[in-house]
mmCIF file of C-alpha atoms in Angstrom:
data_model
loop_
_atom_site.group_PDB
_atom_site.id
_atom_site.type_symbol
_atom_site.label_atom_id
_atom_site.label_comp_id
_atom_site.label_asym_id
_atom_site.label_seq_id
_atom_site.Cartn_x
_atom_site.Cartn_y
_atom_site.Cartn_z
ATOM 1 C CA UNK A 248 -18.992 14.597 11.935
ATOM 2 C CA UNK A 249 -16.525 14.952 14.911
ATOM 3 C CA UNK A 250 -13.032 13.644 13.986
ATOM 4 C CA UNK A 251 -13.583 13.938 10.408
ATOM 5 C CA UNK A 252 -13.173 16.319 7.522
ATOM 6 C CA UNK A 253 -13.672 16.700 3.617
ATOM 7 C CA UNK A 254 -10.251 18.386 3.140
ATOM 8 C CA UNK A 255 -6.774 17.295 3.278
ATOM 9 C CA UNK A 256 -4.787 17.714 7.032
ATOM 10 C CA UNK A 257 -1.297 16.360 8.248
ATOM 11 C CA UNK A 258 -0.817 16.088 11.934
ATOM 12 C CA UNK A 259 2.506 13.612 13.865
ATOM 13 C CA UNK A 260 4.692 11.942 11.725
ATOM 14 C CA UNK A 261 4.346 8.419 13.927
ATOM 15 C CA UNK A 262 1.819 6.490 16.163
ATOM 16 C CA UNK A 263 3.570 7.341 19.520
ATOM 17 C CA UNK A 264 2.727 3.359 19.769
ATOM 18 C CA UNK A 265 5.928 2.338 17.928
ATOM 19 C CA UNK A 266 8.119 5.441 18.104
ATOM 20 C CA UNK A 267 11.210 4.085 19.860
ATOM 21 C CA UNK A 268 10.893 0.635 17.916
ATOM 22 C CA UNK A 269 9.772 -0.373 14.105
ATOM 23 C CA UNK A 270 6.137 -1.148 13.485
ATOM 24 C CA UNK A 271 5.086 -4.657 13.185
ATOM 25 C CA UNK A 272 3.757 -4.779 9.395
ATOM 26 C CA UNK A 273 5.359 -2.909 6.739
ATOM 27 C CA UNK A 274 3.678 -1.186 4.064
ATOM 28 C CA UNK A 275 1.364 -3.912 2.018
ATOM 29 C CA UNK A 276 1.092 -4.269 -1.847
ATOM 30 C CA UNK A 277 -2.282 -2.776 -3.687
ATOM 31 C CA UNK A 278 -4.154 0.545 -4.665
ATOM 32 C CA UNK A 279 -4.484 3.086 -2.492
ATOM 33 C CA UNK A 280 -6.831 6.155 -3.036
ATOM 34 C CA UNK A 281 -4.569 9.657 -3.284
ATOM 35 C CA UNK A 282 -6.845 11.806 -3.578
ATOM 36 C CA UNK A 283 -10.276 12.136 -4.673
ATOM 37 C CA UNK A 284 -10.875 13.381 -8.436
ATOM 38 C CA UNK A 285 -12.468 16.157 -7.318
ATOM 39 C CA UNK A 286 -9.192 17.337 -5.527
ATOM 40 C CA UNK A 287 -6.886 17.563 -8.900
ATOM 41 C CA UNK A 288 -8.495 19.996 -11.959
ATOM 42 C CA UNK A 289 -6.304 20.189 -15.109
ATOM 43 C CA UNK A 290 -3.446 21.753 -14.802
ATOM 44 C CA UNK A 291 -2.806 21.765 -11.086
ATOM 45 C CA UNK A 292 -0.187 19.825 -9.122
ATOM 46 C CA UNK A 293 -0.753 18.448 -5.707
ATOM 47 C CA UNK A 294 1.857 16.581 -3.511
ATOM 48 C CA UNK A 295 0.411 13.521 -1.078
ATOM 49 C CA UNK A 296 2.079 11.314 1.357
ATOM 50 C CA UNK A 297 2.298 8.011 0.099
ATOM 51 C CA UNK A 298 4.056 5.411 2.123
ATOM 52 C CA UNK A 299 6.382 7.343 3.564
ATOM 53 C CA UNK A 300 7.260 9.413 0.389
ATOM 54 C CA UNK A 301 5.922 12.104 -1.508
ATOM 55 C CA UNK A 302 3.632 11.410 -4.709
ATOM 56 C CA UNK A 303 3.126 14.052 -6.813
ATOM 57 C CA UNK A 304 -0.345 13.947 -9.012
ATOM 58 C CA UNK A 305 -1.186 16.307 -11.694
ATOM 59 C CA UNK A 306 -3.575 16.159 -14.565
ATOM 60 C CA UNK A 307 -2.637 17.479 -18.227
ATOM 61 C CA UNK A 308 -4.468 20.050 -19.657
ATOM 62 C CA UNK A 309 -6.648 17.388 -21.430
ATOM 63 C CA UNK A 310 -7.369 15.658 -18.477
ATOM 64 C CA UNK A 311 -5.162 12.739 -18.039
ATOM 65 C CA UNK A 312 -3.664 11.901 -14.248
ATOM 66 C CA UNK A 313 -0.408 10.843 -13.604
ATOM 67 C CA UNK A 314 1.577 10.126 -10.196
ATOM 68 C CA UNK A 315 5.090 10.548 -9.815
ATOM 69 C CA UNK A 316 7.742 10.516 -7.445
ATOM 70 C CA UNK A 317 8.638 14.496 -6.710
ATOM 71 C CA UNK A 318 12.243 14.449 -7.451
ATOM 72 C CA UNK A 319 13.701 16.040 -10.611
ATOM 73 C CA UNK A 320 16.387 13.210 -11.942
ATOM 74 C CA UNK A 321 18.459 16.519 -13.080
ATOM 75 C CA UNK A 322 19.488 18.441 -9.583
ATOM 76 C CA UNK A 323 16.754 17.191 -7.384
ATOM 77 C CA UNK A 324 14.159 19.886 -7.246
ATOM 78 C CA UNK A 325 10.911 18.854 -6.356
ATOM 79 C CA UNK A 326 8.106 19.083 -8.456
ATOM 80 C CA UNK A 327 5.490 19.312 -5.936
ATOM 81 C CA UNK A 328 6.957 22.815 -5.016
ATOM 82 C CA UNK A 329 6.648 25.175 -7.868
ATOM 83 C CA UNK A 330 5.974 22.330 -10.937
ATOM 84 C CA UNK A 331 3.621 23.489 -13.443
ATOM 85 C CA UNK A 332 1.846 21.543 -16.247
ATOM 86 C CA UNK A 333 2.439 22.622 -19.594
ATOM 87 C CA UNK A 334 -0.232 21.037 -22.178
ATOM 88 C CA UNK A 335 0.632 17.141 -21.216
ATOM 89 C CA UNK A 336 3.759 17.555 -20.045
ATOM 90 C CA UNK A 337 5.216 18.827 -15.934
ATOM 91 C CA UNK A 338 7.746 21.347 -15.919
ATOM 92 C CA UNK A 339 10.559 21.437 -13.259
ATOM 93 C CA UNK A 340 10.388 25.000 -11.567
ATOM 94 C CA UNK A 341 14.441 25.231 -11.236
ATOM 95 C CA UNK A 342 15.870 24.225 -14.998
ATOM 96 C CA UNK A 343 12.874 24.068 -16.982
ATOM 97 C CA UNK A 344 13.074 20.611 -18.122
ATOM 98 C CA UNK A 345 10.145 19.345 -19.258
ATOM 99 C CA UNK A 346 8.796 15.861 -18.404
ATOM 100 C CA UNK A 347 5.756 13.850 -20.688
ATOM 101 C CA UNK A 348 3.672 11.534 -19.168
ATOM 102 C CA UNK A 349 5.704 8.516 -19.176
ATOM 103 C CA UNK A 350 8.606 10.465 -17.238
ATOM 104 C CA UNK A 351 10.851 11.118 -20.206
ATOM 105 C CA UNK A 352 12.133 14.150 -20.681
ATOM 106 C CA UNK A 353 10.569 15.255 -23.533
ATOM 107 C CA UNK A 354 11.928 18.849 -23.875
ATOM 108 C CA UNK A 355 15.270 20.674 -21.962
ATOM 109 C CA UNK A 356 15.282 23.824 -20.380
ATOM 110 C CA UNK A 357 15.982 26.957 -21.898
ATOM 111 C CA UNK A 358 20.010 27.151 -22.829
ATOM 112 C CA UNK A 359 19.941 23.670 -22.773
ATOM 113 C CA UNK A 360 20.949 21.611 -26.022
ATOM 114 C CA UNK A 361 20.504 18.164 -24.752
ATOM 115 C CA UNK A 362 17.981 15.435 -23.052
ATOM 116 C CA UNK A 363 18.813 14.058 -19.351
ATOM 117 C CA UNK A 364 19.711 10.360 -19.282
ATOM 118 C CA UNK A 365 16.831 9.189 -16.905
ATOM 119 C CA UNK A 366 13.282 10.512 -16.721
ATOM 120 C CA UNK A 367 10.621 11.054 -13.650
ATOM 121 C CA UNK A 368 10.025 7.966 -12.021
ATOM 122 C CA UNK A 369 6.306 7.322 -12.531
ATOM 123 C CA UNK A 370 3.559 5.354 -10.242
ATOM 124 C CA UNK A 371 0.945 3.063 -11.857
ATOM 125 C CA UNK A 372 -2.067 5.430 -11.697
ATOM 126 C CA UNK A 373 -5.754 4.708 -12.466
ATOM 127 C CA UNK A 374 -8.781 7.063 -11.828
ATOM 128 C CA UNK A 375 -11.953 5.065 -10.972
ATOM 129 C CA UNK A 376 -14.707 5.662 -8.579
ATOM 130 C CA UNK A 377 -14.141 9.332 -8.089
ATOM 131 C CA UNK A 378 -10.897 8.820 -6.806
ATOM 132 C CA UNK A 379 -7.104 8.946 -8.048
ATOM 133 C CA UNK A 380 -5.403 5.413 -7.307
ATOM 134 C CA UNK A 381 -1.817 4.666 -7.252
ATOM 135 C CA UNK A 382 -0.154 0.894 -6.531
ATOM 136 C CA UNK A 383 2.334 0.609 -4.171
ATOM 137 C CA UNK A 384 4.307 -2.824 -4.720
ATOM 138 C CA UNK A 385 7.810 -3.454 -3.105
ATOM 139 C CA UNK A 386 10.531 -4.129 -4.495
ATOM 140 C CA UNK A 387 9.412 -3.224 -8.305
ATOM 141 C CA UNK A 388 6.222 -5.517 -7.560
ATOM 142 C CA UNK A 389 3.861 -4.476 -10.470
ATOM 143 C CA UNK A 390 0.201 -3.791 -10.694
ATOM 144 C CA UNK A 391 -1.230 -7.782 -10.674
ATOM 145 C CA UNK A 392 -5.107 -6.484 -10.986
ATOM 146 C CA UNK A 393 -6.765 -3.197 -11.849
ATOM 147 C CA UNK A 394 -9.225 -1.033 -9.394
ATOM 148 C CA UNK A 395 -12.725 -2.289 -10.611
ATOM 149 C CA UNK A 396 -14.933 0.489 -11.812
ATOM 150 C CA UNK A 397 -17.908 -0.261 -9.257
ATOM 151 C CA UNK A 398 -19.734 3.274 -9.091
ATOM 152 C CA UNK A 399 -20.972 4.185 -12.064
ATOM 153 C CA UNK A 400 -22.221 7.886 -11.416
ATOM 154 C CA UNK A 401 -18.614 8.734 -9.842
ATOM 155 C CA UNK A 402 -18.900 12.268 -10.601
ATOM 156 C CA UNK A 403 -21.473 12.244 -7.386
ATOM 157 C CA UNK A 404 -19.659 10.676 -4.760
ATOM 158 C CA UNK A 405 -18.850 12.565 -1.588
ATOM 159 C CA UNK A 406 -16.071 11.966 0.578
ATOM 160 C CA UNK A 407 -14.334 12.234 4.225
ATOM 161 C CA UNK A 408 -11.467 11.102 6.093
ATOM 162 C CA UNK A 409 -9.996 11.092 8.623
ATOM 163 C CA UNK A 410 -5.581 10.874 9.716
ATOM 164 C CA UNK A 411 -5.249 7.354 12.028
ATOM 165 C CA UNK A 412 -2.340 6.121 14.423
ATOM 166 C CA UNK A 413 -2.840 2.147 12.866
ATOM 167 C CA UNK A 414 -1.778 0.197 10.196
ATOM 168 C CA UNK A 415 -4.076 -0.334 6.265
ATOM 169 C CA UNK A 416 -4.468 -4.042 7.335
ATOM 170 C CA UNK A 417 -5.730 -3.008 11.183
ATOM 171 C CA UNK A 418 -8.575 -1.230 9.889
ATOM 172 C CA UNK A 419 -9.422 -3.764 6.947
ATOM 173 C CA UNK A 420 -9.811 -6.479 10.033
ATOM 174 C CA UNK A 421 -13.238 -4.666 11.125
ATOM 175 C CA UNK A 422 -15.078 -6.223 8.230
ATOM 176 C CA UNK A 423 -14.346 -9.880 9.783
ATOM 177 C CA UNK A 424 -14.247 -8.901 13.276
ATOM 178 C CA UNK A 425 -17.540 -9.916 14.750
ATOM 179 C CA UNK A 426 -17.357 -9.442 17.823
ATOM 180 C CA UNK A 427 -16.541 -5.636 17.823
ATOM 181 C CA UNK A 428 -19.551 -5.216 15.676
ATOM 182 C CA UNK A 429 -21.808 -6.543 18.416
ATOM 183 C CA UNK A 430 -19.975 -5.297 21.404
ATOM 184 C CA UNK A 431 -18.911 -2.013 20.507
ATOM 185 C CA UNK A 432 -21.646 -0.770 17.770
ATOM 186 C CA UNK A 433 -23.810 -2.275 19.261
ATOM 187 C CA UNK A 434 -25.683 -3.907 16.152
ATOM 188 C CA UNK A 435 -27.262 -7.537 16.137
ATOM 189 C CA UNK A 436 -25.713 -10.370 14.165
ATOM 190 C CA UNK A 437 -28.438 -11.850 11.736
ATOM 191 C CA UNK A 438 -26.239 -13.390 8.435
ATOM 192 C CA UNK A 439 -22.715 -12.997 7.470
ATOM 193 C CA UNK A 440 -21.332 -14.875 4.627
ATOM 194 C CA UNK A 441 -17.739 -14.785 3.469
ATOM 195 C CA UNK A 442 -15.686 -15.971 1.079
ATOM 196 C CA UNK A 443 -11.838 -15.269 0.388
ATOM 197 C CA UNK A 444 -11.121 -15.316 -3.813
ATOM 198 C CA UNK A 445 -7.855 -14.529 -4.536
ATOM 199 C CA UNK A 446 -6.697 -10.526 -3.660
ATOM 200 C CA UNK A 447 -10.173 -10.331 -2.646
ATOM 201 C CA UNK A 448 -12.554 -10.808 0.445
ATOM 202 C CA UNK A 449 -16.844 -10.640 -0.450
ATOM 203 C CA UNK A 450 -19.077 -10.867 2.281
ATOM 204 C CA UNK A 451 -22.504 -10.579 2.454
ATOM 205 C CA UNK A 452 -24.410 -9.342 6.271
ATOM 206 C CA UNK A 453 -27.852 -8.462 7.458
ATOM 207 C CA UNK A 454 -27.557 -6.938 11.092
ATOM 208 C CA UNK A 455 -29.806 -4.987 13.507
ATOM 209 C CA UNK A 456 -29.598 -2.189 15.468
ATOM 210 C CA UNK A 457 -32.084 -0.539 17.952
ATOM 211 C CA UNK A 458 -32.176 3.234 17.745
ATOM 212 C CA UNK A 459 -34.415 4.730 20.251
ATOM 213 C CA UNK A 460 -36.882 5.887 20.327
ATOM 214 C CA UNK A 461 -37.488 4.216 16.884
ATOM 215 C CA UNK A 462 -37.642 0.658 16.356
ATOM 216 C CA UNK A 463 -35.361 -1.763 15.284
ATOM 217 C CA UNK A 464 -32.962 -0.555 12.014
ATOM 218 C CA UNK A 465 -32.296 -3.568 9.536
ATOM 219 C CA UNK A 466 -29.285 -3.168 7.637
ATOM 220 C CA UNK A 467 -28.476 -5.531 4.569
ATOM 221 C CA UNK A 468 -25.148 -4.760 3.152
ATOM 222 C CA UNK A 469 -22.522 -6.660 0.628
ATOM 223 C CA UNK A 470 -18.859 -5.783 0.937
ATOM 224 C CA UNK A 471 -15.898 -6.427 -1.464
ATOM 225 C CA UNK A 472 -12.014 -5.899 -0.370
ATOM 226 C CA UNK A 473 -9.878 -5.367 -2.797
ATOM 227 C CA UNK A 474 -6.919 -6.152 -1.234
ATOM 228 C CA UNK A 475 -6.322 -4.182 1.820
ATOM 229 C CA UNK A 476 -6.675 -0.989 -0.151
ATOM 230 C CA UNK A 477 -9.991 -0.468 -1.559
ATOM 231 C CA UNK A 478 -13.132 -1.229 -0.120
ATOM 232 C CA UNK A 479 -16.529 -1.656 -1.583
ATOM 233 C CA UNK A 480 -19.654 -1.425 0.099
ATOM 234 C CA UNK A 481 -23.417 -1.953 -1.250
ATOM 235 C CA UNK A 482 -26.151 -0.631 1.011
ATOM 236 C CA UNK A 483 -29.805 -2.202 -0.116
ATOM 237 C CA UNK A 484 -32.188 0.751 0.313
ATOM 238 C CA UNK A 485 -36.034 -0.366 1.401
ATOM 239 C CA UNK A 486 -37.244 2.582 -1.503
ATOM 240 C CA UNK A 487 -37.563 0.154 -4.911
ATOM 241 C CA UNK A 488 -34.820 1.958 -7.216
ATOM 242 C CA UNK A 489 -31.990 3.807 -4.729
ATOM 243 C CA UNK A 490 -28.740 2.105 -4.917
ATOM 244 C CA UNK A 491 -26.082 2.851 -1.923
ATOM 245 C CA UNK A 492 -22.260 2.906 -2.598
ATOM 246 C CA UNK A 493 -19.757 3.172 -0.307
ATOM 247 C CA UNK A 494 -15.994 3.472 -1.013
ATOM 248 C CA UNK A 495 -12.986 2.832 1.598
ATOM 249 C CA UNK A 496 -9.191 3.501 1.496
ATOM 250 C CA UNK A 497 -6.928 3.147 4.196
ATOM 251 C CA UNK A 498 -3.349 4.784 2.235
ATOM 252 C CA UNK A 499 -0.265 4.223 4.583
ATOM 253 C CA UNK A 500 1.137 7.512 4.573
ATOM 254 C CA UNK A 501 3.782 6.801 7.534
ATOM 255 C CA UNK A 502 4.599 4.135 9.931
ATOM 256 C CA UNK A 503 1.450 3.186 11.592
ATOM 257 C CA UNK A 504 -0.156 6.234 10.046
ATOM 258 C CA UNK A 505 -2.902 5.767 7.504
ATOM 259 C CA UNK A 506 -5.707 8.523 6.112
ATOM 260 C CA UNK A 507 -8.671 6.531 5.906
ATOM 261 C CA UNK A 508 -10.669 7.966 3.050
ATOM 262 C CA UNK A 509 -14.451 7.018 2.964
ATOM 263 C CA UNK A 510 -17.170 8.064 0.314
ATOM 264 C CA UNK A 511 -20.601 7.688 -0.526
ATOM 265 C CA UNK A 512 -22.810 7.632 -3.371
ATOM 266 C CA UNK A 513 -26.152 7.405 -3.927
ATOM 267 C CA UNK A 514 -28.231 6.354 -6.971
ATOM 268 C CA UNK A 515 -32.108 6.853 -7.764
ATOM 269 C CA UNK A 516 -33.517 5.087 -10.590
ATOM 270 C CA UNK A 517 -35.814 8.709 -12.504
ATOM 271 C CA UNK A 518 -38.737 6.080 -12.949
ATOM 272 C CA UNK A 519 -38.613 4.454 -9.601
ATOM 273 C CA UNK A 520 -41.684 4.970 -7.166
ATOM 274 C CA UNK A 521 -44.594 7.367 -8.184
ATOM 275 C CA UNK A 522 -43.055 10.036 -5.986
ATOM 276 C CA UNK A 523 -39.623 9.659 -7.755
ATOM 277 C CA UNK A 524 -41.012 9.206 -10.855
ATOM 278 C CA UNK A 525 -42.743 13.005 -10.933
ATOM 279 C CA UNK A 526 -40.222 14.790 -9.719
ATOM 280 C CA UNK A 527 -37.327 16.986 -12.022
ATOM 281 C CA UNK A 528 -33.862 15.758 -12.530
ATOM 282 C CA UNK A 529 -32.570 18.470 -10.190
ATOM 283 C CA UNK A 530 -34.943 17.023 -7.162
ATOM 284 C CA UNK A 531 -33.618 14.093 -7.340
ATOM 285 C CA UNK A 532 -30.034 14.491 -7.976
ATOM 286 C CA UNK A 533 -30.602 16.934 -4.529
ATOM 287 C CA UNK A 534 -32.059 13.949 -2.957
ATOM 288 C CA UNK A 535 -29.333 11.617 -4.243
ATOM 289 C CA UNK A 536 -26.562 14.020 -2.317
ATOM 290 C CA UNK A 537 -29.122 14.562 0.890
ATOM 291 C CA UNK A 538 -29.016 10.502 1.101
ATOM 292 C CA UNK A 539 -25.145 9.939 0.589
ATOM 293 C CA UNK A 540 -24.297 12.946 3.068
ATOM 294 C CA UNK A 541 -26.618 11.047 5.663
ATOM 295 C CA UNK A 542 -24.893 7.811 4.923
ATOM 296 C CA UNK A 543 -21.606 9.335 5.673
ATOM 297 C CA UNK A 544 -22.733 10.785 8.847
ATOM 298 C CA UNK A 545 -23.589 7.393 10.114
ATOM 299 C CA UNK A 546 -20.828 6.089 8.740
ATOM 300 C CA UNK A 547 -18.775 8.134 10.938
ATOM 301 C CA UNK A 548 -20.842 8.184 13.368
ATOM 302 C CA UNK A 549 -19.942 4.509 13.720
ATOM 303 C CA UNK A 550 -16.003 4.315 13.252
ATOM 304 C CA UNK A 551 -15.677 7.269 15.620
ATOM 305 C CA UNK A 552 -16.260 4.604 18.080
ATOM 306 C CA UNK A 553 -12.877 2.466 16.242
ATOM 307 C CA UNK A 554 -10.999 5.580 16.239
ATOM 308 C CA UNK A 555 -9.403 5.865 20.225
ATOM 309 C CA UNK A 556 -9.058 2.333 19.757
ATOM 310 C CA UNK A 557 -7.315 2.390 16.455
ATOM 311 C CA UNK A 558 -5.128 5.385 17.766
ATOM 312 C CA UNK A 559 -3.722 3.533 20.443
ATOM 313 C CA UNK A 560 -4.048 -0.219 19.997
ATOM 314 C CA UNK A 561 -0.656 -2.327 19.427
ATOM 315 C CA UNK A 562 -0.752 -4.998 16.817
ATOM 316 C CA UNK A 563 -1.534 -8.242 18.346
ATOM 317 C CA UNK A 564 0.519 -11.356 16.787
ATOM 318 C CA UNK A 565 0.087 -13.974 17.240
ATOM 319 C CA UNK A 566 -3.828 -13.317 18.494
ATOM 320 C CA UNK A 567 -5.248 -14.935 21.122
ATOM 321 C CA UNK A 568 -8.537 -15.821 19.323
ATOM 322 C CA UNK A 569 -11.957 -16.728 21.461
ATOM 323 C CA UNK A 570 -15.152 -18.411 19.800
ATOM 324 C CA UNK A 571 -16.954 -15.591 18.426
ATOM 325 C CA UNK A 572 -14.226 -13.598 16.720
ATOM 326 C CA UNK A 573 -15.024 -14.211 13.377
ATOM 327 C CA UNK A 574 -12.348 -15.045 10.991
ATOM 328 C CA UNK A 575 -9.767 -13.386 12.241
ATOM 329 C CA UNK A 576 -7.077 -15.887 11.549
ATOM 330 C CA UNK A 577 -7.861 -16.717 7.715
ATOM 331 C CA UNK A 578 -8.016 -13.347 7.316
ATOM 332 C CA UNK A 579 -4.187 -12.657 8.555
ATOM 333 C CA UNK A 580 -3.277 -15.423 6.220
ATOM 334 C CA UNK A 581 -4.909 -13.966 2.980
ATOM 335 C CA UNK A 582 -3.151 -10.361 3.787
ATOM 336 C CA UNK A 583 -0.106 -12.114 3.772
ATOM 337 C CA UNK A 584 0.083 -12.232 -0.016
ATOM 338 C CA UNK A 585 0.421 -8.627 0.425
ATOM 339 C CA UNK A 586 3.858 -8.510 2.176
ATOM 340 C CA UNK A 587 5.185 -10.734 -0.992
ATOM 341 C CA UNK A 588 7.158 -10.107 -4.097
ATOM 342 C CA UNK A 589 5.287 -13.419 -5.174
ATOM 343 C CA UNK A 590 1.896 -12.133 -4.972
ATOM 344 C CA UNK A 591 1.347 -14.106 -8.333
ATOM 345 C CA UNK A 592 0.560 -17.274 -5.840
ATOM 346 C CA UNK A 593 -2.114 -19.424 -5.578
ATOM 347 C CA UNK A 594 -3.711 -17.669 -2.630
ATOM 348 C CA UNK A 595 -7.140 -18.893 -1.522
ATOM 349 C CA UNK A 596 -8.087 -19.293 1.896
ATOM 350 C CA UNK A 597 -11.087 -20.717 3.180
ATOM 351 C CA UNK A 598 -12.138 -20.801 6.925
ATOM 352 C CA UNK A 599 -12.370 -23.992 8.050
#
């Protein structure tokens, strides 16, 4: 999977597109994945790049994940670099002051006899879908909606990513971009369906693709944005009983710098076929992983095709839009609730 990994990697601080002047979009309202699950065990502390800032995430000895900004409100030490968890609490490594997990202070350091004024200041934090989710909202903008729970058996998902020179609402534009799908992946359009509800975009496609020397590859697929940040995608399987998940995050992590986390996985009814149904939990949990790993490959297979274009592609605003596009336009408009402090709008858009 060329131009992708499973681990975390930091590479230039800015898309060379916009390093003498300031990027077009700024960073949009949502949740954003951190980090997969998998990524924080209790009791450790891991620092990610979060719109331009450090997040620190740790999870309490009985399992509970919090995100916080790094900086001790004390004498600034950050907690990313030497903070420990203590039971449900984060410890500063330079006074000792202990933090609980709404960011007060809930015990001082040692030779200390009193409590800091201010606390940690937290991030809203929820852990669905194998992955660790933190909102990002200007301006004090607070959570308005909660990360669905949309993959049940989260404890199997898989995941890549991959560090790209573009902006969280570039990449979201593929899934109503049309025309790229047929030009540059090459697939047939058959059915595409949309419809824009509120901080969310559903759409429903059946495409083709030839793959030589095999026939033609039919590919049915139903896709739910949840705002820019969190993608859903349902794959339906031909094998009675398999259920395909996909899950996408673009988090802005600098100017026109986004890691693009995608994941994958796969679920196979015990009782489903007569092959299925005879073989031992262990087979087909195997299976399971063999089918999400090969979904991933093709997965990035695909976008490694997006990625030079992604990487150095300027924003284009106003478009110049050609029959064929797809909704390009009523797309921009429903992302701009996401620049807002007033994200509480009416905001449905229908193309017309």
């Amino acid at each position: 999977m060329r131009n992708w990994h499973i681990g975390a990697r930091w590479g230039e601080s800015m898309s060379p597109n916009y390093l003498n002047e300031s990027p077009p979009l700024p960073y949009p309202d949502g949740w954003f994945m951190i980090a997969p699950s998998s990524e924080v065990k209790a009791g450790q502390v891991v620092t990610r790049k979060f719109a331009s800032e450090d997040a620190v995430i740790y999870r309490t000895q009985s399992g509970y994940v919090r995100a916080i900004r790094p900086y001790c409100p004390h004498l600034g030490a950050h907690l990313g670099y030497g903070g420990r968890v203590n039971g449900e609490c984060i410890v500063c490594p330079f006074h000792g002051f202990s933090f609980a997990m709404d960011g007060s202070v809930s015990r001082p350091g040692i030779g200390y006899d009193g409590h800091l004024t201010k606390g940690l200041t937290t991030l809203p934090v929820k852990e669905v879908n194998g992955g660790i989710w933190a909102w990002h909202g200007r301006a004090g903008v607070q959570p308005l909606w909660d990360p669905p729970s949309v993959i049940g058996n989260s404890d199997r998902i898989h995941f890549i990513r991959s560090e790209i020179h573009s902006h969280p609402q570039e990449l979201a534009e593929n899934f109503v971009d049309l025309g790229h799908v047929i030009n540059l992946h090459g697939y047939t359009q058959k059915e595409v369906e949309l419809r824009f509800d509120d901080h969310k975009i559903e759409l429903s496609v059946e495409i083709e693709r030839a793959i030589p020397p095999f026939r033609a590859v039919n590919v049915k697929a139903r896709a739910t944005l949840h705002g820019i940040g969190m993608w859903h995608l349902q794959f339906f399987a031909p094998i009675r009983g398999v259920e395909i998940n996909v899950i996408g995050s673009p988090r802005p992590i600098g100017p026109w710098r986004t890691e693009l986390f995608i994941g994958a996985s796969t679920n196979i009814e015990e009782e489903s076929g007569k092959l299925l149904g005879i073989l031992p939990k262990g087979a087909i949990r195997l299976m399971a992983d063999i089918i999400s790993w090969a979904n991933l490959y093709g997965i990035a297979r695909d976008l490694n095709a997006d990625l030079p274009i992604w990487n150095s592609k300027r924003y284009s605003a106003p478009p110049r839009l050609a029959k064929g596009d797809g909704p390009i336009g009523p797309y921009r408009k429903w992302a701009h609730q996401f620049y807002s402090s007033e994200l509480n709008q009416e905001s449905r858009f229908r193309e017309t």
